């Protein structure tokens, strides 16, 4: 299998000219720019790519080679942005390639794991481990993407899933939490949304679907959930290292802040943060089936705390001038709704 991978990749890289400095200058055709639903969905798609890959998109100034996002005919492949063709390069992001989005709305992720793997393969962020995805769909270079189907990667067809994914699923050994894989409490997804409005710039996280819906109705864009939190705390017999994840809010600087540390919570309250609620419980160490580190970042300029479990996003935030500084791993979250699934997946 490795051999097959090597040759497909070699073929792919030989065929493309990469964008210098992993940077794509672009302009937007008025056909897209002038329709608000379309420009919102294009902005959202570019934000998604920039957030989880090291490829960046900048408004063209004087660059000779650049792309023009436009609506082209149905048989022109979608999102043909990964190679530089030279000069003006028309790229199809029309109705077949990208659904228009109205605000406020639930914006789902635009690019699949396969797409992100492909970007990472051509424009590698440093220090990311390759893992094979379980399913593959791609919107890059597909014609009539809307109908693109899921290809399971267990088929013996290397073309189905030609690129590695980038999650670090190595199980750490040893645990002071009493169980490596078990937790008997209920798990709920920690939902994530973001308000990018100037002067707000706030990441919001909750396990409460009603509050999440209220935030998205009020202008927060739904993003990928970051993982699962436990609903039962330190009394859980399988897992003895659980901590509450406190949600606090500072109304003046418009910042939601989350911590699993009591002392820090008290310190924040002294600075004007108001305690809102416990969102759930996470593990102090990787154990109990909770193996995803929740990395915490802060942007002083935007007064915004950002929390993520996505290895790609952590790498991008750390490796470019994102404005966000890494603070620490807050605690560990579950990757699946069933606590021991991480162990089953990894140990097979
Ligand atoms: C992956 O996880 C293992 C165990 O936690 C760690 O030792 C290793 O450094 C990680 N690799 C990367 C690239 O993050
Ligand atoms: C892969 O796709 C199939 C078919 O859509 C689906 O049934 C399965 O749950 C997917 N597997 C994963 C791990 O997402
Ligand atoms: C909580 O934060 C305080 C102050 O930052 C620190 O001294 C303490 O070690 C932390 N406790 C834990 C359990 O991490």
mmCIF file of C-alpha atoms and ligand atoms in Angstrom:
data_model
loop_
_atom_site.group_PDB
_atom_site.id
_atom_site.type_symbol
_atom_site.label_atom_id
_atom_site.label_comp_id
_atom_site.label_asym_id
_atom_site.label_seq_id
_atom_site.Cartn_x
_atom_site.Cartn_y
_atom_site.Cartn_z
ATOM 1 C CA UNK A 1 0.000 0.000 0.000
ATOM 2 C CA UNK A 2 2.780 2.427 0.868
ATOM 3 C CA UNK A 3 4.372 1.788 -2.478
ATOM 4 C CA UNK A 4 1.165 2.623 -4.307
ATOM 5 C CA UNK A 5 0.877 5.843 -2.315
ATOM 6 C CA UNK A 6 4.365 6.931 -3.189
ATOM 7 C CA UNK A 7 3.715 6.649 -6.895
ATOM 8 C CA UNK A 8 0.375 8.347 -6.988
ATOM 9 C CA UNK A 9 1.804 11.247 -5.042
ATOM 10 C CA UNK A 10 4.823 11.448 -7.273
ATOM 11 C CA UNK A 11 2.523 11.622 -10.270
ATOM 12 C CA UNK A 12 0.443 14.357 -8.669
ATOM 13 C CA UNK A 13 3.332 16.622 -7.733
ATOM 14 C CA UNK A 14 5.012 16.266 -11.096
ATOM 15 C CA UNK A 15 1.868 17.536 -12.775
ATOM 16 C CA UNK A 16 1.332 20.741 -10.799
ATOM 17 C CA UNK A 17 3.128 24.029 -10.302
ATOM 18 C CA UNK A 18 2.672 25.059 -6.691
ATOM 19 C CA UNK A 19 1.816 28.579 -5.538
ATOM 20 C CA UNK A 20 4.961 30.285 -4.193
ATOM 21 C CA UNK A 21 5.013 30.850 -0.399
ATOM 22 C CA UNK A 22 1.777 28.821 -0.120
ATOM 23 C CA UNK A 23 -0.071 32.009 -1.005
ATOM 24 C CA UNK A 24 -2.793 32.408 -3.608
ATOM 25 C CA UNK A 25 -3.590 35.959 -4.789
ATOM 26 C CA UNK A 26 -7.206 36.253 -5.892
ATOM 27 C CA UNK A 27 -9.923 38.565 -7.128
ATOM 28 C CA UNK A 28 -13.660 37.879 -7.169
ATOM 29 C CA UNK A 29 -15.743 38.212 -10.308
ATOM 30 C CA UNK A 30 -18.706 40.630 -9.827
ATOM 31 C CA UNK A 31 -20.964 37.695 -10.780
ATOM 32 C CA UNK A 32 -20.124 36.322 -7.307
ATOM 33 C CA UNK A 33 -19.156 39.512 -5.479
ATOM 34 C CA UNK A 34 -22.460 41.270 -6.178
ATOM 35 C CA UNK A 35 -24.722 38.555 -4.786
ATOM 36 C CA UNK A 36 -24.596 38.581 -0.982
ATOM 37 C CA UNK A 37 -25.443 34.866 -0.462
ATOM 38 C CA UNK A 38 -22.634 33.892 -2.793
ATOM 39 C CA UNK A 39 -19.948 36.143 -1.400
ATOM 40 C CA UNK A 40 -20.817 34.987 2.124
ATOM 41 C CA UNK A 41 -20.395 31.359 1.110
ATOM 42 C CA UNK A 42 -17.120 32.098 -0.705
ATOM 43 C CA UNK A 43 -15.765 33.996 2.337
ATOM 44 C CA UNK A 44 -16.818 31.124 4.541
ATOM 45 C CA UNK A 45 -15.117 28.565 2.289
ATOM 46 C CA UNK A 46 -11.873 30.551 2.177
ATOM 47 C CA UNK A 47 -11.988 31.015 5.953
ATOM 48 C CA UNK A 48 -12.418 27.266 6.398
ATOM 49 C CA UNK A 49 -9.407 26.493 4.192
ATOM 50 C CA UNK A 50 -7.243 29.129 5.871
ATOM 51 C CA UNK A 51 -8.225 27.896 9.310
ATOM 52 C CA UNK A 52 -7.196 24.295 8.807
ATOM 53 C CA UNK A 53 -4.428 24.364 6.197
ATOM 54 C CA UNK A 54 -1.231 26.313 5.623
ATOM 55 C CA UNK A 55 -2.415 27.561 2.215
ATOM 56 C CA UNK A 56 -3.511 31.182 2.393
ATOM 57 C CA UNK A 57 -5.541 33.414 0.118
ATOM 58 C CA UNK A 58 -4.780 37.132 -0.259
ATOM 59 C CA UNK A 59 -6.506 39.853 -2.244
ATOM 60 C CA UNK A 60 -4.490 40.395 -5.420
ATOM 61 C CA UNK A 61 -2.683 43.711 -5.726
ATOM 62 C CA UNK A 62 -0.031 43.598 -8.463
ATOM 63 C CA UNK A 63 0.724 39.863 -8.705
ATOM 64 C CA UNK A 64 1.032 38.586 -12.263
ATOM 65 C CA UNK A 65 -0.319 35.137 -11.434
ATOM 66 C CA UNK A 66 -3.667 35.095 -9.674
ATOM 67 C CA UNK A 67 -7.049 33.443 -9.701
ATOM 68 C CA UNK A 68 -10.462 34.903 -10.456
ATOM 69 C CA UNK A 69 -13.285 33.239 -8.535
ATOM 70 C CA UNK A 70 -16.208 33.067 -10.905
ATOM 71 C CA UNK A 71 -19.250 31.132 -12.043
ATOM 72 C CA UNK A 72 -18.301 29.009 -15.030
ATOM 73 C CA UNK A 73 -20.272 26.468 -16.992
ATOM 74 C CA UNK A 74 -21.377 23.241 -15.281
ATOM 75 C CA UNK A 75 -18.728 21.064 -16.892
ATOM 76 C CA UNK A 76 -15.799 23.137 -15.623
ATOM 77 C CA UNK A 77 -14.207 21.464 -12.569
ATOM 78 C CA UNK A 78 -14.792 23.107 -9.184
ATOM 79 C CA UNK A 79 -12.190 24.766 -6.994
ATOM 80 C CA UNK A 80 -9.229 24.247 -9.270
ATOM 81 C CA UNK A 81 -7.003 26.371 -6.999
ATOM 82 C CA UNK A 82 -4.231 24.038 -5.921
ATOM 83 C CA UNK A 83 -1.911 24.529 -8.858
ATOM 84 C CA UNK A 84 -0.720 27.760 -10.441
ATOM 85 C CA UNK A 85 -1.493 27.830 -14.140
ATOM 86 C CA UNK A 86 0.147 31.226 -14.790
ATOM 87 C CA UNK A 87 -1.488 34.601 -15.519
ATOM 88 C CA UNK A 88 -5.206 35.011 -14.907
ATOM 89 C CA UNK A 89 -6.705 31.722 -13.830
ATOM 90 C CA UNK A 90 -10.501 31.395 -13.836
ATOM 91 C CA UNK A 91 -11.769 29.167 -11.011
ATOM 92 C CA UNK A 92 -15.288 27.820 -10.867
ATOM 93 C CA UNK A 93 -17.061 28.453 -7.537
ATOM 94 C CA UNK A 94 -20.511 28.662 -9.087
ATOM 95 C CA UNK A 95 -23.736 27.014 -7.954
ATOM 96 C CA UNK A 96 -22.457 23.522 -8.704
ATOM 97 C CA UNK A 97 -19.376 24.003 -6.559
ATOM 98 C CA UNK A 98 -20.561 26.012 -3.588
ATOM 99 C CA UNK A 99 -24.032 26.471 -2.203
ATOM 100 C CA UNK A 100 -25.059 30.072 -1.505
ATOM 101 C CA UNK A 101 -25.344 30.855 2.229
ATOM 102 C CA UNK A 102 -27.670 33.315 3.930
ATOM 103 C CA UNK A 103 -26.888 34.932 7.259
ATOM 104 C CA UNK A 104 -27.620 34.053 9.963
ATOM 105 C CA UNK A 105 -27.333 30.435 8.999
ATOM 106 C CA UNK A 106 -25.702 27.209 9.976
ATOM 107 C CA UNK A 107 -22.589 27.087 7.883
ATOM 108 C CA UNK A 108 -21.323 23.576 7.606
ATOM 109 C CA UNK A 109 -17.741 22.779 6.730
ATOM 110 C CA UNK A 110 -17.118 23.157 3.037
ATOM 111 C CA UNK A 111 -14.062 20.998 2.436
ATOM 112 C CA UNK A 112 -13.933 17.327 3.278
ATOM 113 C CA UNK A 113 -11.092 15.584 5.113
ATOM 114 C CA UNK A 114 -9.922 14.388 1.705
ATOM 115 C CA UNK A 115 -9.707 17.939 0.419
ATOM 116 C CA UNK A 116 -7.758 19.057 3.464
ATOM 117 C CA UNK A 117 -5.408 16.085 3.126
ATOM 118 C CA UNK A 118 -4.785 17.004 -0.452
ATOM 119 C CA UNK A 119 -3.948 20.604 0.472
ATOM 120 C CA UNK A 120 -1.725 19.372 3.276
ATOM 121 C CA UNK A 121 0.031 17.005 0.927
ATOM 122 C CA UNK A 122 0.822 19.714 -1.604
ATOM 123 C CA UNK A 123 1.316 22.552 0.918
ATOM 124 C CA UNK A 124 2.517 20.769 4.058
ATOM 125 C CA UNK A 125 2.206 22.315 7.494
ATOM 126 C CA UNK A 126 5.124 21.144 9.606
ATOM 127 C CA UNK A 127 4.800 18.363 12.175
ATOM 128 C CA UNK A 128 1.543 16.733 11.193
ATOM 129 C CA UNK A 129 1.092 12.986 11.207
ATOM 130 C CA UNK A 130 -0.566 11.218 8.283
ATOM 131 C CA UNK A 131 -3.469 8.862 9.010
ATOM 132 C CA UNK A 132 -5.747 7.335 6.427
ATOM 133 C CA UNK A 133 -9.340 8.682 6.382
ATOM 134 C CA UNK A 134 -12.208 6.216 6.653
ATOM 135 C CA UNK A 135 -14.252 7.818 3.868
ATOM 136 C CA UNK A 136 -13.429 10.138 1.022
ATOM 137 C CA UNK A 137 -15.336 12.879 -0.773
ATOM 138 C CA UNK A 138 -13.642 15.755 -2.496
ATOM 139 C CA UNK A 139 -14.874 18.952 -4.049
ATOM 140 C CA UNK A 140 -11.580 19.819 -5.706
ATOM 141 C CA UNK A 141 -11.715 19.363 -9.444
ATOM 142 C CA UNK A 142 -15.069 17.610 -9.366
ATOM 143 C CA UNK A 143 -17.593 18.463 -12.024
ATOM 144 C CA UNK A 144 -21.145 18.924 -10.671
ATOM 145 C CA UNK A 145 -19.877 18.527 -7.155
ATOM 146 C CA UNK A 146 -23.281 18.652 -5.515
ATOM 147 C CA UNK A 147 -23.880 14.991 -6.285
ATOM 148 C CA UNK A 148 -20.402 13.818 -5.231
ATOM 149 C CA UNK A 149 -20.685 10.559 -3.299
ATOM 150 C CA UNK A 150 -18.808 9.139 -0.324
ATOM 151 C CA UNK A 151 -16.151 6.579 -1.194
ATOM 152 C CA UNK A 152 -15.261 4.233 1.692
ATOM 153 C CA UNK A 153 -11.518 3.892 2.056
ATOM 154 C CA UNK A 154 -11.540 0.241 2.959
ATOM 155 C CA UNK A 155 -11.885 -0.617 -0.722
ATOM 156 C CA UNK A 156 -8.600 -1.712 -2.251
ATOM 157 C CA UNK A 157 -8.567 1.235 -4.593
ATOM 158 C CA UNK A 158 -5.754 3.663 -3.796
ATOM 159 C CA UNK A 159 -7.388 6.316 -5.975
ATOM 160 C CA UNK A 160 -10.408 6.362 -3.687
ATOM 161 C CA UNK A 161 -8.438 7.928 -0.846
ATOM 162 C CA UNK A 162 -5.118 8.989 -2.235
ATOM 163 C CA UNK A 163 -4.047 11.313 0.557
ATOM 164 C CA UNK A 164 -3.292 10.789 4.221
ATOM 165 C CA UNK A 165 -5.255 12.703 6.887
ATOM 166 C CA UNK A 166 -3.646 14.525 9.694
ATOM 167 C CA UNK A 167 -5.000 13.620 13.071
ATOM 168 C CA UNK A 168 -2.618 12.471 15.747
ATOM 169 C CA UNK A 169 -4.373 9.446 17.129
ATOM 170 C CA UNK A 170 -1.423 7.919 18.952
ATOM 171 C CA UNK A 171 -2.657 6.542 22.272
ATOM 172 C CA UNK A 172 -0.425 7.710 25.089
ATOM 173 C CA UNK A 173 0.512 4.935 27.508
ATOM 174 C CA UNK A 174 -0.083 5.026 31.252
ATOM 175 C CA UNK A 175 -2.808 6.877 33.050
ATOM 176 C CA UNK A 176 -3.481 8.119 36.560
ATOM 177 C CA UNK A 177 -7.195 8.344 35.869
ATOM 178 C CA UNK A 178 -7.959 4.695 36.723
ATOM 179 C CA UNK A 179 -9.179 3.691 33.259
ATOM 180 C CA UNK A 180 -7.622 4.044 29.840
ATOM 181 C CA UNK A 181 -10.797 3.619 27.811
ATOM 182 C CA UNK A 182 -13.908 3.603 30.005
ATOM 183 C CA UNK A 183 -16.337 6.259 31.125
ATOM 184 C CA UNK A 184 -19.941 5.438 31.959
ATOM 185 C CA UNK A 185 -21.431 8.958 31.837
ATOM 186 C CA UNK A 186 -23.321 10.424 28.888
ATOM 187 C CA UNK A 187 -21.280 12.341 26.299
ATOM 188 C CA UNK A 188 -22.530 15.434 24.478
ATOM 189 C CA UNK A 189 -20.842 17.288 21.600
ATOM 190 C CA UNK A 190 -19.198 20.584 22.503
ATOM 191 C CA UNK A 191 -20.599 22.811 19.744
ATOM 192 C CA UNK A 192 -18.537 25.681 18.425
ATOM 193 C CA UNK A 193 -19.562 28.924 16.750
ATOM 194 C CA UNK A 194 -17.813 32.173 15.909
ATOM 195 C CA UNK A 195 -18.881 35.780 15.574
ATOM 196 C CA UNK A 196 -16.411 37.537 13.289
ATOM 197 C CA UNK A 197 -18.054 40.975 13.482
ATOM 198 C CA UNK A 198 -15.559 43.757 14.100
ATOM 199 C CA UNK A 199 -15.525 44.634 17.778
ATOM 200 C CA UNK A 200 -17.114 41.298 18.728
ATOM 201 C CA UNK A 201 -14.739 38.590 17.449
ATOM 202 C CA UNK A 202 -15.816 35.878 19.850
ATOM 203 C CA UNK A 203 -15.591 32.086 19.830
ATOM 204 C CA UNK A 204 -18.439 30.416 21.663
ATOM 205 C CA UNK A 205 -18.692 26.814 22.840
ATOM 206 C CA UNK A 206 -21.581 24.982 24.431
ATOM 207 C CA UNK A 207 -23.089 21.532 24.905
ATOM 208 C CA UNK A 208 -26.556 23.111 25.043
ATOM 209 C CA UNK A 209 -28.205 22.961 21.599
ATOM 210 C CA UNK A 210 -30.792 25.612 22.526
ATOM 211 C CA UNK A 211 -28.130 28.177 23.473
ATOM 212 C CA UNK A 212 -26.156 27.250 20.382
ATOM 213 C CA UNK A 213 -29.205 27.925 18.185
ATOM 214 C CA UNK A 214 -29.745 31.287 19.942
ATOM 215 C CA UNK A 215 -26.145 32.296 19.248
ATOM 216 C CA UNK A 216 -26.271 31.291 15.574
ATOM 217 C CA UNK A 217 -29.582 33.136 15.151
ATOM 218 C CA UNK A 218 -27.779 36.180 16.593
ATOM 219 C CA UNK A 219 -24.984 36.175 14.007
ATOM 220 C CA UNK A 220 -22.587 33.470 15.218
ATOM 221 C CA UNK A 221 -21.522 31.059 12.470
ATOM 222 C CA UNK A 222 -21.699 27.394 13.394
ATOM 223 C CA UNK A 223 -18.316 25.676 13.058
ATOM 224 C CA UNK A 224 -17.257 22.043 13.527
ATOM 225 C CA UNK A 225 -17.894 20.682 17.056
ATOM 226 C CA UNK A 226 -14.605 20.261 18.935
ATOM 227 C CA UNK A 227 -15.330 16.881 20.525
ATOM 228 C CA UNK A 228 -17.464 15.464 23.353
ATOM 229 C CA UNK A 229 -17.737 16.454 27.015
ATOM 230 C CA UNK A 230 -18.890 14.094 29.776
ATOM 231 C CA UNK A 231 -22.094 14.892 31.648
ATOM 232 C CA UNK A 232 -21.051 13.102 34.843
ATOM 233 C CA UNK A 233 -18.215 14.534 36.905
ATOM 234 C CA UNK A 234 -15.571 13.216 39.303
ATOM 235 C CA UNK A 235 -18.093 10.856 40.936
ATOM 236 C CA UNK A 236 -17.805 8.627 37.838
ATOM 237 C CA UNK A 237 -16.329 5.336 39.007
ATOM 238 C CA UNK A 238 -14.352 4.645 35.811
ATOM 239 C CA UNK A 239 -12.663 7.975 35.574
ATOM 240 C CA UNK A 240 -11.175 9.786 38.520
ATOM 241 C CA UNK A 241 -9.477 12.723 36.831
ATOM 242 C CA UNK A 242 -12.441 14.652 35.483
ATOM 243 C CA UNK A 243 -12.697 18.419 35.772
ATOM 244 C CA UNK A 244 -15.602 20.755 35.167
ATOM 245 C CA UNK A 245 -15.229 23.038 32.149
ATOM 246 C CA UNK A 246 -16.478 26.434 33.362
ATOM 247 C CA UNK A 247 -17.946 28.955 30.922
ATOM 248 C CA UNK A 248 -17.448 32.630 31.776
ATOM 249 C CA UNK A 249 -18.322 35.800 29.893
ATOM 250 C CA UNK A 250 -16.937 39.321 29.964
ATOM 251 C CA UNK A 251 -19.640 41.661 28.652
ATOM 252 C CA UNK A 252 -17.359 44.688 28.187
ATOM 253 C CA UNK A 253 -14.753 43.016 25.971
ATOM 254 C CA UNK A 254 -17.287 40.535 24.594
ATOM 255 C CA UNK A 255 -15.265 37.425 25.331
ATOM 256 C CA UNK A 256 -16.312 33.934 26.309
ATOM 257 C CA UNK A 257 -13.673 32.226 28.378
ATOM 258 C CA UNK A 258 -13.484 28.557 29.373
ATOM 259 C CA UNK A 259 -11.294 27.034 32.035
ATOM 260 C CA UNK A 260 -11.127 23.779 33.952
ATOM 261 C CA UNK A 261 -9.099 25.381 36.742
ATOM 262 C CA UNK A 262 -10.951 26.663 39.855
ATOM 263 C CA UNK A 263 -8.215 29.135 40.786
ATOM 264 C CA UNK A 264 -8.204 30.598 37.319
ATOM 265 C CA UNK A 265 -11.976 30.832 37.336
ATOM 266 C CA UNK A 266 -11.861 32.862 40.582
ATOM 267 C CA UNK A 267 -9.136 35.087 39.103
ATOM 268 C CA UNK A 268 -11.230 35.750 35.996
ATOM 269 C CA UNK A 269 -14.273 36.613 38.092
ATOM 270 C CA UNK A 270 -12.182 39.173 39.964
ATOM 271 C CA UNK A 271 -11.387 40.729 36.555
ATOM 272 C CA UNK A 272 -15.040 41.174 35.595
ATOM 273 C CA UNK A 273 -15.862 37.815 34.026
ATOM 274 C CA UNK A 274 -19.258 36.402 34.985
ATOM 275 C CA UNK A 275 -19.644 32.686 35.585
ATOM 276 C CA UNK A 276 -22.322 31.274 33.268
ATOM 277 C CA UNK A 277 -22.315 27.520 33.700
ATOM 278 C CA UNK A 278 -20.453 24.220 33.674
ATOM 279 C CA UNK A 279 -20.558 22.945 30.092
ATOM 280 C CA UNK A 280 -19.568 19.416 31.095
ATOM 281 C CA UNK A 281 -16.502 17.482 32.215
ATOM 282 C CA UNK A 282 -13.206 16.778 30.518
ATOM 283 C CA UNK A 283 -10.220 14.659 31.560
ATOM 284 C CA UNK A 284 -7.159 16.217 33.203
ATOM 285 C CA UNK A 285 -4.969 13.672 31.414
ATOM 286 C CA UNK A 286 -5.462 11.581 28.282
ATOM 287 C CA UNK A 287 -7.519 8.649 29.619
ATOM 288 C CA UNK A 288 -11.058 7.293 30.023
ATOM 289 C CA UNK A 289 -11.384 7.254 26.216
ATOM 290 C CA UNK A 290 -10.790 11.045 26.140
ATOM 291 C CA UNK A 291 -7.642 11.481 24.105
ATOM 292 C CA UNK A 292 -8.094 14.717 22.220
ATOM 293 C CA UNK A 293 -6.136 17.610 23.701
ATOM 294 C CA UNK A 294 -8.214 20.792 23.827
ATOM 295 C CA UNK A 295 -5.682 23.481 22.935
ATOM 296 C CA UNK A 296 -6.336 26.970 24.221
ATOM 297 C CA UNK A 297 -5.278 30.113 22.349
ATOM 298 C CA UNK A 298 -5.740 33.815 23.064
ATOM 299 C CA UNK A 299 -5.700 36.841 20.816
ATOM 300 C CA UNK A 300 -5.066 40.016 22.844
ATOM 301 C CA UNK A 301 -5.940 42.195 19.855
ATOM 302 C CA UNK A 302 -9.356 40.607 19.369
ATOM 303 C CA UNK A 303 -9.842 39.801 23.099
ATOM 304 C CA UNK A 304 -10.798 36.306 22.018
ATOM 305 C CA UNK A 305 -10.128 32.884 23.466
ATOM 306 C CA UNK A 306 -10.123 30.053 20.929
ATOM 307 C CA UNK A 307 -10.231 26.355 21.785
ATOM 308 C CA UNK A 308 -9.627 23.572 19.307
ATOM 309 C CA UNK A 309 -8.865 19.868 19.078
ATOM 310 C CA UNK A 310 -8.055 19.908 15.346
ATOM 311 C CA UNK A 311 -4.375 19.135 14.857
ATOM 312 C CA UNK A 312 -4.415 21.067 11.583
ATOM 313 C CA UNK A 313 -5.819 24.171 13.217
ATOM 314 C CA UNK A 314 -3.360 24.010 16.117
ATOM 315 C CA UNK A 315 -0.490 23.746 13.655
ATOM 316 C CA UNK A 316 -1.718 26.627 11.545
ATOM 317 C CA UNK A 317 -2.372 28.864 14.561
ATOM 318 C CA UNK A 318 1.098 28.128 15.901
ATOM 319 C CA UNK A 319 2.991 28.329 12.632
ATOM 320 C CA UNK A 320 1.711 31.534 11.073
ATOM 321 C CA UNK A 321 1.192 35.057 12.372
ATOM 322 C CA UNK A 322 -2.375 34.281 13.320
ATOM 323 C CA UNK A 323 -2.544 36.793 16.163
ATOM 324 C CA UNK A 324 -3.425 33.918 18.510
ATOM 325 C CA UNK A 325 -0.877 32.808 21.090
ATOM 326 C CA UNK A 326 -0.934 29.246 22.432
ATOM 327 C CA UNK A 327 -1.723 29.181 26.156
ATOM 328 C CA UNK A 328 -1.974 25.503 27.075
ATOM 329 C CA UNK A 329 -3.823 22.234 26.707
ATOM 330 C CA UNK A 330 -6.887 22.897 28.843
ATOM 331 C CA UNK A 331 -7.899 19.241 29.206
ATOM 332 C CA UNK A 332 -8.817 16.198 27.082
ATOM 333 C CA UNK A 333 -12.065 15.577 25.205
ATOM 334 C CA UNK A 334 -13.672 12.476 23.758
ATOM 335 C CA UNK A 335 -13.543 12.092 20.007
ATOM 336 C CA UNK A 336 -16.614 9.867 19.704
ATOM 337 C CA UNK A 337 -20.013 9.672 21.336
ATOM 338 C CA UNK A 338 -19.055 6.282 22.717
ATOM 339 C CA UNK A 339 -16.205 6.582 25.235
ATOM 340 C CA UNK A 340 -14.218 3.467 24.353
ATOM 341 C CA UNK A 341 -14.453 3.873 20.570
ATOM 342 C CA UNK A 342 -11.136 5.771 20.450
ATOM 343 C CA UNK A 343 -9.448 2.719 21.940
ATOM 344 C CA UNK A 344 -11.234 0.267 19.638
ATOM 345 C CA UNK A 345 -10.281 2.335 16.602
ATOM 346 C CA UNK A 346 -6.664 2.706 17.608
ATOM 347 C CA UNK A 347 -5.934 -0.729 18.944
ATOM 348 C CA UNK A 348 -7.078 -2.509 15.778
HETATM 349 C C1 LIG B 1 1.354 12.436 18.622
HETATM 350 O O1 LIG B 1 0.984 11.986 19.914
HETATM 351 C C2 LIG B 1 2.056 11.364 20.638
HETATM 352 C C3 LIG B 1 1.472 10.831 21.931
HETATM 353 O O2 LIG B 1 0.664 11.764 22.588
HETATM 354 C C4 LIG B 1 3.155 12.396 20.871
HETATM 355 O O3 LIG B 1 4.217 11.796 21.550
HETATM 356 C C5 LIG B 1 3.633 12.920 19.519
HETATM 357 O O4 LIG B 1 4.590 13.926 19.727
HETATM 358 C C6 LIG B 1 2.473 13.477 18.729
HETATM 359 N N1 LIG B 1 2.939 13.861 17.409
HETATM 360 C C7 LIG B 1 2.646 15.045 16.856
HETATM 361 C C8 LIG B 1 3.244 15.280 15.515
HETATM 362 O O5 LIG B 1 1.954 15.878 17.397
HETATM 363 C C1 LIG B 2 -18.435 6.067 5.618
HETATM 364 O O1 LIG B 2 -19.499 6.226 4.682
HETATM 365 C C2 LIG B 2 -20.527 5.253 4.806
HETATM 366 C C3 LIG B 2 -21.501 5.440 3.662
HETATM 367 O O2 LIG B 2 -21.960 6.757 3.588
HETATM 368 C C4 LIG B 2 -21.180 5.413 6.193
HETATM 369 O O3 LIG B 2 -22.205 4.445 6.363
HETATM 370 C C5 LIG B 2 -20.119 5.226 7.263
HETATM 371 O O4 LIG B 2 -20.680 5.454 8.536
HETATM 372 C C6 LIG B 2 -18.948 6.203 7.043
HETATM 373 N N1 LIG B 2 -17.902 5.897 8.004
HETATM 374 C C7 LIG B 2 -17.354 6.830 8.799
HETATM 375 C C8 LIG B 2 -16.335 6.342 9.773
HETATM 376 O O5 LIG B 2 -17.670 8.004 8.732
HETATM 377 C C1 LIG B 3 -4.685 26.267 38.493
HETATM 378 O O1 LIG B 3 -4.164 27.543 38.217
HETATM 379 C C2 LIG B 3 -3.297 28.011 39.244
HETATM 380 C C3 LIG B 3 -2.989 29.456 38.958
HETATM 381 O O2 LIG B 3 -2.747 29.666 37.585
HETATM 382 C C4 LIG B 3 -2.074 27.106 39.298
HETATM 383 O O3 LIG B 3 -1.179 27.556 40.305
HETATM 384 C C5 LIG B 3 -2.524 25.685 39.594
HETATM 385 O O4 LIG B 3 -1.440 24.810 39.539
HETATM 386 C C6 LIG B 3 -3.584 25.223 38.610
HETATM 387 N N1 LIG B 3 -4.141 23.965 39.049
HETATM 388 C C7 LIG B 3 -4.208 22.892 38.262
HETATM 389 C C8 LIG B 3 -4.847 21.692 38.851
HETATM 390 O O5 LIG B 3 -3.797 22.904 37.100
#
